[in-house]
PDB file of C-alpha atoms and ligand atoms in Angstrom:
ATOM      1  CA  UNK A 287      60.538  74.214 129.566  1.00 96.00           C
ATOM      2  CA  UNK A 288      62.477  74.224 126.303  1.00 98.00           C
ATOM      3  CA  UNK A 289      64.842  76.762 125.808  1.00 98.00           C
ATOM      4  CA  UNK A 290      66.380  77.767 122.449  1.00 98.00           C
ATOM      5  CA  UNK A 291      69.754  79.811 123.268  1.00 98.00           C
ATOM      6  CA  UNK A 292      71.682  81.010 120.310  1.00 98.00           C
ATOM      7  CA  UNK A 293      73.410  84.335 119.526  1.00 98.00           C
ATOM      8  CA  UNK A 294      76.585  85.389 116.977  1.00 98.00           C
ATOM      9  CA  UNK A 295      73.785  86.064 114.333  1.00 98.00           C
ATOM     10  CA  UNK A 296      75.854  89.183 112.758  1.00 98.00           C
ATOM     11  CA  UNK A 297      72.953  90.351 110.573  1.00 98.00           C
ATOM     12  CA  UNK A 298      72.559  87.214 108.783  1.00 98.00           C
ATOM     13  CA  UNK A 299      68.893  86.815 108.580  1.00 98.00           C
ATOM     14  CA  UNK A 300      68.666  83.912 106.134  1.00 98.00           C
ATOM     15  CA  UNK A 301      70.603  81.847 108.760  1.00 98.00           C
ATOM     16  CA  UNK A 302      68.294  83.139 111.831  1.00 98.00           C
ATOM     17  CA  UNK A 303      65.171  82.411 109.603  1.00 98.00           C
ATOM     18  CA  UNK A 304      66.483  78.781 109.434  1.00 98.00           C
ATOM     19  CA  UNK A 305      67.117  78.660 113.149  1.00 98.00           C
ATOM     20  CA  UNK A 306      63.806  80.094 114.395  1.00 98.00           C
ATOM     21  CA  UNK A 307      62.022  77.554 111.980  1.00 98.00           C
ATOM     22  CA  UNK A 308      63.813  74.952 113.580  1.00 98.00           C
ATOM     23  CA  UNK A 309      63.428  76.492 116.862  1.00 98.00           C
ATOM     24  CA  UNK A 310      59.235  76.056 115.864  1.00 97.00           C
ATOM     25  CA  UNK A 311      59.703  72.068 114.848  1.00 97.00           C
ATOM     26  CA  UNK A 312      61.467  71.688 118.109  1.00 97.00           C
ATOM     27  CA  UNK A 313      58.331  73.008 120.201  1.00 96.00           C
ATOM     28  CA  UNK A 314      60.734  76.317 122.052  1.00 98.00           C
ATOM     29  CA  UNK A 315      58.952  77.803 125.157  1.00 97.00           C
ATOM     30  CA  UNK A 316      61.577  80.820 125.251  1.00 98.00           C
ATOM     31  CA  UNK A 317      64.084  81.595 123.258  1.00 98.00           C
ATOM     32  CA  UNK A 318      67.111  83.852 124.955  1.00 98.00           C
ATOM     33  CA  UNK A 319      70.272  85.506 122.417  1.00 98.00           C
ATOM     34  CA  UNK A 320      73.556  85.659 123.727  1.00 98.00           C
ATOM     35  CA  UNK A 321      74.186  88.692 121.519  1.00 98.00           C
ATOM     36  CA  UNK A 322      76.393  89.719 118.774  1.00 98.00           C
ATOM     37  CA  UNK A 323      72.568  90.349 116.823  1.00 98.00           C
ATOM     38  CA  UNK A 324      74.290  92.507 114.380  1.00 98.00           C
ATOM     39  CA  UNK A 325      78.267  92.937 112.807  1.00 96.00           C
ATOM     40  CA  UNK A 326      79.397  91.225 109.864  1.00 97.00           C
ATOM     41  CA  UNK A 327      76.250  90.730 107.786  1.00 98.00           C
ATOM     42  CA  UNK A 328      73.814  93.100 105.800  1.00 98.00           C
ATOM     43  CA  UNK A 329      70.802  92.317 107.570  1.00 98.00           C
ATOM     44  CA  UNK A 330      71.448  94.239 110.463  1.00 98.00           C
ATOM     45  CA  UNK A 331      68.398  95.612 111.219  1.00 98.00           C
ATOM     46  CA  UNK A 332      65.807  92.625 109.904  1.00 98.00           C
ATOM     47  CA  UNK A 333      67.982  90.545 112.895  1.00 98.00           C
ATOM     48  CA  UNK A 334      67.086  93.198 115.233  1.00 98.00           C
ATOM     49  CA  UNK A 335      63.278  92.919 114.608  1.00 98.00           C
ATOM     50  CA  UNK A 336      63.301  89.518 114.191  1.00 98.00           C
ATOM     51  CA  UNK A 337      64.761  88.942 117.935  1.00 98.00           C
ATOM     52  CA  UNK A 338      62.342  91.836 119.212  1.00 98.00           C
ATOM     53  CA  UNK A 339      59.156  89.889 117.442  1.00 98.00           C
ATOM     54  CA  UNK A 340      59.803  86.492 118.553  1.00 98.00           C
ATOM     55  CA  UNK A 341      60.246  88.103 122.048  1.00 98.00           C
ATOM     56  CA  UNK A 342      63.807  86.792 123.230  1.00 98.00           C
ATOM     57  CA  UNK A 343      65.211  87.911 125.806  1.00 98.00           C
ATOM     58  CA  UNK A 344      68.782  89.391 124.796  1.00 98.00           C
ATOM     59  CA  UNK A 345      72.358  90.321 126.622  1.00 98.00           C
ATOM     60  CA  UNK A 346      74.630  92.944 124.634  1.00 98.00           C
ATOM     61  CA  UNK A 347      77.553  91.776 122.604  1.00 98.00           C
ATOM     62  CA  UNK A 348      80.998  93.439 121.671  1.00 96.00           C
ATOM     63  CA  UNK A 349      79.822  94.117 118.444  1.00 97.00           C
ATOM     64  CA  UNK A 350      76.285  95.341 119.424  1.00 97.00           C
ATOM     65  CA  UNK A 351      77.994  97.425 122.121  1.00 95.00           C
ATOM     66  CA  UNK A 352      79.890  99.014 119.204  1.00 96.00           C
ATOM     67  CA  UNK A 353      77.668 100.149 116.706  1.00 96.00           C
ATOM     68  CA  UNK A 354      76.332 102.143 119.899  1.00 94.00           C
ATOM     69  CA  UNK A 355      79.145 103.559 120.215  1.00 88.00           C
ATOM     70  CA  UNK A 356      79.830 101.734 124.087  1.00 79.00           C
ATOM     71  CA  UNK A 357      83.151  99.978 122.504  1.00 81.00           C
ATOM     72  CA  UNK A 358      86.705 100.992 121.236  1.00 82.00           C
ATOM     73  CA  UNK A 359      87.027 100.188 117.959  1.00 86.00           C
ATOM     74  CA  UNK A 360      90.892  99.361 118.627  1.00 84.00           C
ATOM     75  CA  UNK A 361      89.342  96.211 120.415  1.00 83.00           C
ATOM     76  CA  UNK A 362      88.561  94.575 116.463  1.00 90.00           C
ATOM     77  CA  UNK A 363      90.443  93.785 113.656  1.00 91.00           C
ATOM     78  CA  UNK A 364      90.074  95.710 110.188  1.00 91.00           C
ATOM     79  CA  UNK A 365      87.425  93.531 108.440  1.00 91.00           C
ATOM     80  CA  UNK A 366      85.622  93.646 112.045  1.00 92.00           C
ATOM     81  CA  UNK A 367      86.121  97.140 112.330  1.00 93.00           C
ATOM     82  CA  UNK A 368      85.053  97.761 108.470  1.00 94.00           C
ATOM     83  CA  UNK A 369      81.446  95.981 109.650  1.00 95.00           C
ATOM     84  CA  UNK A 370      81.074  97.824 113.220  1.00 96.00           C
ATOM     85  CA  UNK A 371      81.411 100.910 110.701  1.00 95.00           C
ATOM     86  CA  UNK A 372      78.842 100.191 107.838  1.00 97.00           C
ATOM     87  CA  UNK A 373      76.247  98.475 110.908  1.00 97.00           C
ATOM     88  CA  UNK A 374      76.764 101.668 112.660  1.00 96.00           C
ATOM     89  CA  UNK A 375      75.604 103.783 109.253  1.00 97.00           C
ATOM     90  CA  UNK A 376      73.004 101.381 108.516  1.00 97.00           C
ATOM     91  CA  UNK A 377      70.991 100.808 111.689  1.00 97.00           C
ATOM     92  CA  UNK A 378      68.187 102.790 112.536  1.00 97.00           C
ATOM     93  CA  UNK A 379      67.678 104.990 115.395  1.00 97.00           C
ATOM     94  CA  UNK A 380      64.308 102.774 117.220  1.00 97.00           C
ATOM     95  CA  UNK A 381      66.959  99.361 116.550  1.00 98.00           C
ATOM     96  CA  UNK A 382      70.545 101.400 117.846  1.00 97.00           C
ATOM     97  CA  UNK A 383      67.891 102.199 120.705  1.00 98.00           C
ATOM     98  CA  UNK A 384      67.145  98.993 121.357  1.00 98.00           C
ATOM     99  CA  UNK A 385      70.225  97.296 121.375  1.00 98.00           C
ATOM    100  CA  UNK A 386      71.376 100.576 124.179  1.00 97.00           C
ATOM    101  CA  UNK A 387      68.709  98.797 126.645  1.00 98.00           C
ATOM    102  CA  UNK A 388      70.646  95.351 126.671  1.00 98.00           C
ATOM    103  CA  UNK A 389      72.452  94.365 129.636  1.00 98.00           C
ATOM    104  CA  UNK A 390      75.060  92.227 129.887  1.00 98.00           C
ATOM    105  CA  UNK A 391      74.336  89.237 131.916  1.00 98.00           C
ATOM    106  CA  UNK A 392      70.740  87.844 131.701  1.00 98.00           C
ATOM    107  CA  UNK A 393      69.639  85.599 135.139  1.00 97.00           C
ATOM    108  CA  UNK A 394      67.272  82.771 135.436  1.00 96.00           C
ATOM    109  CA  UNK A 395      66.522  80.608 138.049  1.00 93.00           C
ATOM    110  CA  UNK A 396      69.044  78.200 137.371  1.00 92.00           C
ATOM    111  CA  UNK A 397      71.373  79.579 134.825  1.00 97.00           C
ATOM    112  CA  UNK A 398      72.894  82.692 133.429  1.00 98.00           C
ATOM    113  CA  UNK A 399      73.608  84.308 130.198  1.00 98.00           C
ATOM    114  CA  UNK A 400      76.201  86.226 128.761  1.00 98.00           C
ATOM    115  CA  UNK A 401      78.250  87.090 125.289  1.00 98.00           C
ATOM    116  CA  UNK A 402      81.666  86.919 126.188  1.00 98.00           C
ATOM    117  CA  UNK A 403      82.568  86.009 129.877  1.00 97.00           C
ATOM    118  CA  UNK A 404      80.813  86.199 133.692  1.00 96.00           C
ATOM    119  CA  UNK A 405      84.341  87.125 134.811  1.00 91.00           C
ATOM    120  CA  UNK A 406      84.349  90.922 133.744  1.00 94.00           C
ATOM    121  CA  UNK A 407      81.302  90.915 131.009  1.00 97.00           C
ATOM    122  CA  UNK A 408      82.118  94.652 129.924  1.00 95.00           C
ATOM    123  CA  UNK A 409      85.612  93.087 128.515  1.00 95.00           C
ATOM    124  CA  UNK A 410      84.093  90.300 126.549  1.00 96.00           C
ATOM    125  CA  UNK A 411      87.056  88.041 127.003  1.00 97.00           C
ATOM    126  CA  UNK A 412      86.679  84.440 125.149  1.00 97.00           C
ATOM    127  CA  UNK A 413      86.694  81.415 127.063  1.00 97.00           C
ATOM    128  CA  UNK A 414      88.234  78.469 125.067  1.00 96.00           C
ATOM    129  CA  UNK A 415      90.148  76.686 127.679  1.00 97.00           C
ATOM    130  CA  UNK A 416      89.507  75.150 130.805  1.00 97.00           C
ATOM    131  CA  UNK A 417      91.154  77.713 132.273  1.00 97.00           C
ATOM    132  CA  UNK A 418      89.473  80.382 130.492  1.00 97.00           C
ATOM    133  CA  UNK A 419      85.916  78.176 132.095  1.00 98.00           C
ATOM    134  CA  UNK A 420      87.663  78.012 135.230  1.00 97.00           C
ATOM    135  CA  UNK A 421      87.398  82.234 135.494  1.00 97.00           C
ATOM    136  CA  UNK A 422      83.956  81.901 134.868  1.00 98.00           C
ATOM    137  CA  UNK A 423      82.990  78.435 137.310  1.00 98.00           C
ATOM    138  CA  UNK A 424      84.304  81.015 140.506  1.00 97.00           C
ATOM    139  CA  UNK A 425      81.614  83.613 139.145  1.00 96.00           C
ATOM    140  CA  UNK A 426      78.616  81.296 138.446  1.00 97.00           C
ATOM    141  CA  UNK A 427      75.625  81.513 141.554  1.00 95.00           C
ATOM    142  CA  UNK A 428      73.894  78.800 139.439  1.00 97.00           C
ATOM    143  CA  UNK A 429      74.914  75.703 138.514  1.00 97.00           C
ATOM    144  CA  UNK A 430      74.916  76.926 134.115  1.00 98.00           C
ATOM    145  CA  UNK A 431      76.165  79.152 131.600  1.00 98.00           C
ATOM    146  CA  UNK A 432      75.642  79.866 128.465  1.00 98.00           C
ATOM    147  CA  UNK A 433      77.715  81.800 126.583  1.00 98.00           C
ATOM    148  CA  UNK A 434      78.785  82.587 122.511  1.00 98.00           C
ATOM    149  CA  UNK A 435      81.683  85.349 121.110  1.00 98.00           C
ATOM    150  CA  UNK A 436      83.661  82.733 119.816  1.00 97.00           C
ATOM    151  CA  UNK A 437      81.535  81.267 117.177  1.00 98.00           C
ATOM    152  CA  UNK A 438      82.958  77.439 118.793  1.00 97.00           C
ATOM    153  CA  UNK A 439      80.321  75.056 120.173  1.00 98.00           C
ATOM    154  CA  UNK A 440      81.286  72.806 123.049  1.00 97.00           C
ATOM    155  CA  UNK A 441      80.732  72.754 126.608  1.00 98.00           C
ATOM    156  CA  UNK A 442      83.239  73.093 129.509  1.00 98.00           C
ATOM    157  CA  UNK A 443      82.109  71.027 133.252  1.00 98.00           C
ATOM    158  CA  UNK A 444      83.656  71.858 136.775  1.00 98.00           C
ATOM    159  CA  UNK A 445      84.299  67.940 137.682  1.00 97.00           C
ATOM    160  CA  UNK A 446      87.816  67.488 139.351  1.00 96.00           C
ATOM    161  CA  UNK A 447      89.488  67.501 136.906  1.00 97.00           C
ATOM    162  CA  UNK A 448      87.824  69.737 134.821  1.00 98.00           C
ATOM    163  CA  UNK A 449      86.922  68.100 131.363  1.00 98.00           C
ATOM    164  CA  UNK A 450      85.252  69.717 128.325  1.00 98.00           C
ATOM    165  CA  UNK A 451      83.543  67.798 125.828  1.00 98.00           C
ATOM    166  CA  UNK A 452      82.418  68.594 121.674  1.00 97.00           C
ATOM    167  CA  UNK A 453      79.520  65.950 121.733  1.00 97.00           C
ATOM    168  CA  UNK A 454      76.060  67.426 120.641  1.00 97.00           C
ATOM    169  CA  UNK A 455      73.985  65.837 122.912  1.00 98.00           C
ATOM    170  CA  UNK A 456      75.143  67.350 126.578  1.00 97.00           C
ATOM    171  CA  UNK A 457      73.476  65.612 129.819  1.00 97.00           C
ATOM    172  CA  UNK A 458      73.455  67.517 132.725  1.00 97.00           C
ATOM    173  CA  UNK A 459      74.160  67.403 136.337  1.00 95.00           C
ATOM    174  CA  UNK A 460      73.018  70.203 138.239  1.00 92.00           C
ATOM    175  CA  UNK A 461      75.549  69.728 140.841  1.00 96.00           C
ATOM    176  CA  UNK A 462      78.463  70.676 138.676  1.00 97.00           C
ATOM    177  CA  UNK A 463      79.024  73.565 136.736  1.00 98.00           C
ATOM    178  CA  UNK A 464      78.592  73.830 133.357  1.00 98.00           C
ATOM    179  CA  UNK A 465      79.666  76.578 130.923  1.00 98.00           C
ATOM    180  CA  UNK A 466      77.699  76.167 127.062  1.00 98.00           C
ATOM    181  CA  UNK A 467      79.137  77.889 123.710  1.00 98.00           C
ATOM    182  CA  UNK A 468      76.099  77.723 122.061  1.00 98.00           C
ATOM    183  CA  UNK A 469      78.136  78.327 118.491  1.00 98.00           C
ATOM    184  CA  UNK A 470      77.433  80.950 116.405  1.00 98.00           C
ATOM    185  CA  UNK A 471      74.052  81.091 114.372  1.00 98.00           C
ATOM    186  CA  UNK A 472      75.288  83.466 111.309  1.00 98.00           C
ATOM    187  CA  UNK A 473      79.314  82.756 111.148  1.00 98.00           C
ATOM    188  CA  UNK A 474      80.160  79.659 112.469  1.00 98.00           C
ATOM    189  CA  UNK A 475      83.705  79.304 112.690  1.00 97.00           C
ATOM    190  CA  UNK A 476      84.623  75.176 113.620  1.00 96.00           C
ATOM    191  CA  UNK A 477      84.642  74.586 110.361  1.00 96.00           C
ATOM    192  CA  UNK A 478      80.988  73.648 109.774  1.00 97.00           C
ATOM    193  CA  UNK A 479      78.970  76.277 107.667  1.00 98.00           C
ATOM    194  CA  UNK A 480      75.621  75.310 109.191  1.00 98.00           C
ATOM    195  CA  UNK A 481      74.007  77.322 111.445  1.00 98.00           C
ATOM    196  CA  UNK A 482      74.596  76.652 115.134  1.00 98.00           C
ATOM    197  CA  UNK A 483      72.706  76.736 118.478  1.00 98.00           C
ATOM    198  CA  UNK A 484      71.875  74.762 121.749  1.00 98.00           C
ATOM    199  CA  UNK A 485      68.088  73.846 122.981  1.00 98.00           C
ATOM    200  CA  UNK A 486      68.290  73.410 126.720  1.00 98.00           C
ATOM    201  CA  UNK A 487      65.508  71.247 128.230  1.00 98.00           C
ATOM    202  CA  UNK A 488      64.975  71.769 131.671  1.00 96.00           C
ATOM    203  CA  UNK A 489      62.767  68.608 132.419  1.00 97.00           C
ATOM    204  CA  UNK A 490      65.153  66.025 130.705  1.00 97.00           C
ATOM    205  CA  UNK A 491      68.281  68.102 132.326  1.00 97.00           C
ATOM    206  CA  UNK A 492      69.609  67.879 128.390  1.00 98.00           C
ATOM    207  CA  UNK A 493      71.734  69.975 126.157  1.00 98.00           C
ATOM    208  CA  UNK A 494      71.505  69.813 122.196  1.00 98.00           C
ATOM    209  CA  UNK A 495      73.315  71.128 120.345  1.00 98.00           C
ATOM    210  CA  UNK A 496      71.519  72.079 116.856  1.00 98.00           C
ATOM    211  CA  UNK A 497      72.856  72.538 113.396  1.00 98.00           C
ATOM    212  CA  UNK A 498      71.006  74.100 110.310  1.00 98.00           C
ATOM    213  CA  UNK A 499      71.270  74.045 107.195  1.00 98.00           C
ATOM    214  CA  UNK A 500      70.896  77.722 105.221  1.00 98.00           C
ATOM    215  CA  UNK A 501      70.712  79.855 102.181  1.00 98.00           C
ATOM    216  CA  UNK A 502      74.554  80.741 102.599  1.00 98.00           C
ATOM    217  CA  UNK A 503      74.657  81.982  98.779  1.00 98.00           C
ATOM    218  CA  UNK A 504      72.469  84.366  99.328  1.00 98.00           C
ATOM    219  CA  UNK A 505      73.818  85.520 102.824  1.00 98.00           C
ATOM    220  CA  UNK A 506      77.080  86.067 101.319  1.00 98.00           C
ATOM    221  CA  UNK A 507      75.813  87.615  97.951  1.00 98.00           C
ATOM    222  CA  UNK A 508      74.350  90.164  99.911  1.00 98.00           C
ATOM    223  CA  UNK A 509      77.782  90.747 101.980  1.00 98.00           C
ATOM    224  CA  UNK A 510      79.159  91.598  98.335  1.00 97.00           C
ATOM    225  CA  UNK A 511      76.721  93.770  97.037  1.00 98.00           C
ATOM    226  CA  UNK A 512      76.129  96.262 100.315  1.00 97.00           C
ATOM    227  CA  UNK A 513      80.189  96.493 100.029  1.00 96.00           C
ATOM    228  CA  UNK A 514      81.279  94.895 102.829  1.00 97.00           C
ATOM    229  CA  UNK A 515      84.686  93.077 103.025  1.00 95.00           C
ATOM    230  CA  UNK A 516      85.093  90.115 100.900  1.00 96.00           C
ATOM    231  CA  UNK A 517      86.286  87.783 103.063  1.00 96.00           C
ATOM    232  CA  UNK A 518      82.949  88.267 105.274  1.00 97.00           C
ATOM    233  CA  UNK A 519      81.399  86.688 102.555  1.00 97.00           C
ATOM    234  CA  UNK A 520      83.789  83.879 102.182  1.00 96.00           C
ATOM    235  CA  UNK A 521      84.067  82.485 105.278  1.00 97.00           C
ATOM    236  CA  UNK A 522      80.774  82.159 105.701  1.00 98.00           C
ATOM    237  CA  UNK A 523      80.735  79.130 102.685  1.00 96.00           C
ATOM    238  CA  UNK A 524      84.427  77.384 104.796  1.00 96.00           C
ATOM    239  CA  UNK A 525      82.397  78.172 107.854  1.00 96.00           C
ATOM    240  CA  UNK A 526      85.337  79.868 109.298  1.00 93.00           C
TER     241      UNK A 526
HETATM  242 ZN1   ZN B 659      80.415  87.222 117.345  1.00 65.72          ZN
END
């Protein structure tokens, strides 16, 4: 089976267009979103049906938990806080209802999903360090995670000592733990505008991660001219 895994889309439906028609060349059995659909972009609702349609299955993030109302608002900074506000306006009742059926943590047979952390999912801490990975290796019943919130690809492994490693191409060995960032698909943050998201493979026991390539102008023009903050617009042409 090949899995495409990817979440942090934040209503940017040029950039998820551009993933799912990679996801198509790369011959995807399932396709699973580690949440964050909507927030930050001003395609909030086009995301939504877009996941919905292509039938992924989908764990709640912050900022999805949020424009439901399920999140304090104290929890984000202003620009963040500025988007949960307009998304909240914006989204229609069936999508808001939708997102209010997403769990937290996803299962399959041999790994897990989740937005933020296994260690306390309702919290949606970030894990960036080894330690942070560490929290989540004592939590994992299966031997891999995949997880998103910070918008940072790279994967952490539970060898003694634990290492951590920013190579695209991620073999596997099922008998140590692995935690995934699958990057973020519409605001990548490492300082590489593309588009960003992982295809597991479960026969070759390989990770990849994927970048795209995707109408950020018009992404971002759209940021300006629904009124949302400036700097959302910005940062997604530094991809930062
Ligand atoms: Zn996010």
């Amino acid at each position: 089976m090949r899995f495409a895994i990817f979440g942090d889309i934040h209503g940017n439906l040029e950039a998820l267009e551009a993933v799912l028609a990679e996801c198509s060349a790369n011959n995807v059995d399932q396709y699973l979103c580690l949440g964050d659909i909507v927030g930050y972009g001003a395609n909030p609702n086009e995301c939504v049906e877009r996941i919905r349609e292509i039938g992924a299955l989908a764990v709640s993030g912050n900022h999805d938990h949020a424009v439901i109302g399920a999140q304090n608002l104290n929890y984000f900074n202003a620009h963040a806080r500025d988007a949960v506000i307009w998304t909240a306006k914006h989204l229609s009742q069936e999508s808001k209802q939708w997102l209010k059926g997403l769990s937290l943590v996803e299962h399959l047979p041999d790994f897990n999903i989740v937005h933020g952390s296994l260690h306390s999912p309702e919290l949606f801490y970030y894990v960036q360090t080894i330690k942070d990975a560490d929290y989540n290796f004592r939590q994992m019943d299966r031997p891999l995670l995949f997880l998103g919130h910070s918008h940072y690809p790279l994967a952490f492994f539970d060898t003694a000592p634990m290492t951590y490693t920013l190579d695209p191409v991620i073999p596997l060995d099922l008998s140590v733990k692995t935690v995934v960032n699958a990057g973020s698909v519409g605001q990548p943050r490492d300082e590489d505008p593309r588009s960003c998201f992982v295809i597991y493979d479960d026969d070759s026991s390989l990770v990849e991660l994927m970048r795209v390539e995707y109408d950020i102008e018009s992404a971002a023009r759209k940021i300006l001219e629904v009124g949302l903050p400036q700097t959302l617009a910005l940062r997604l042409t530094l991809g930062k």
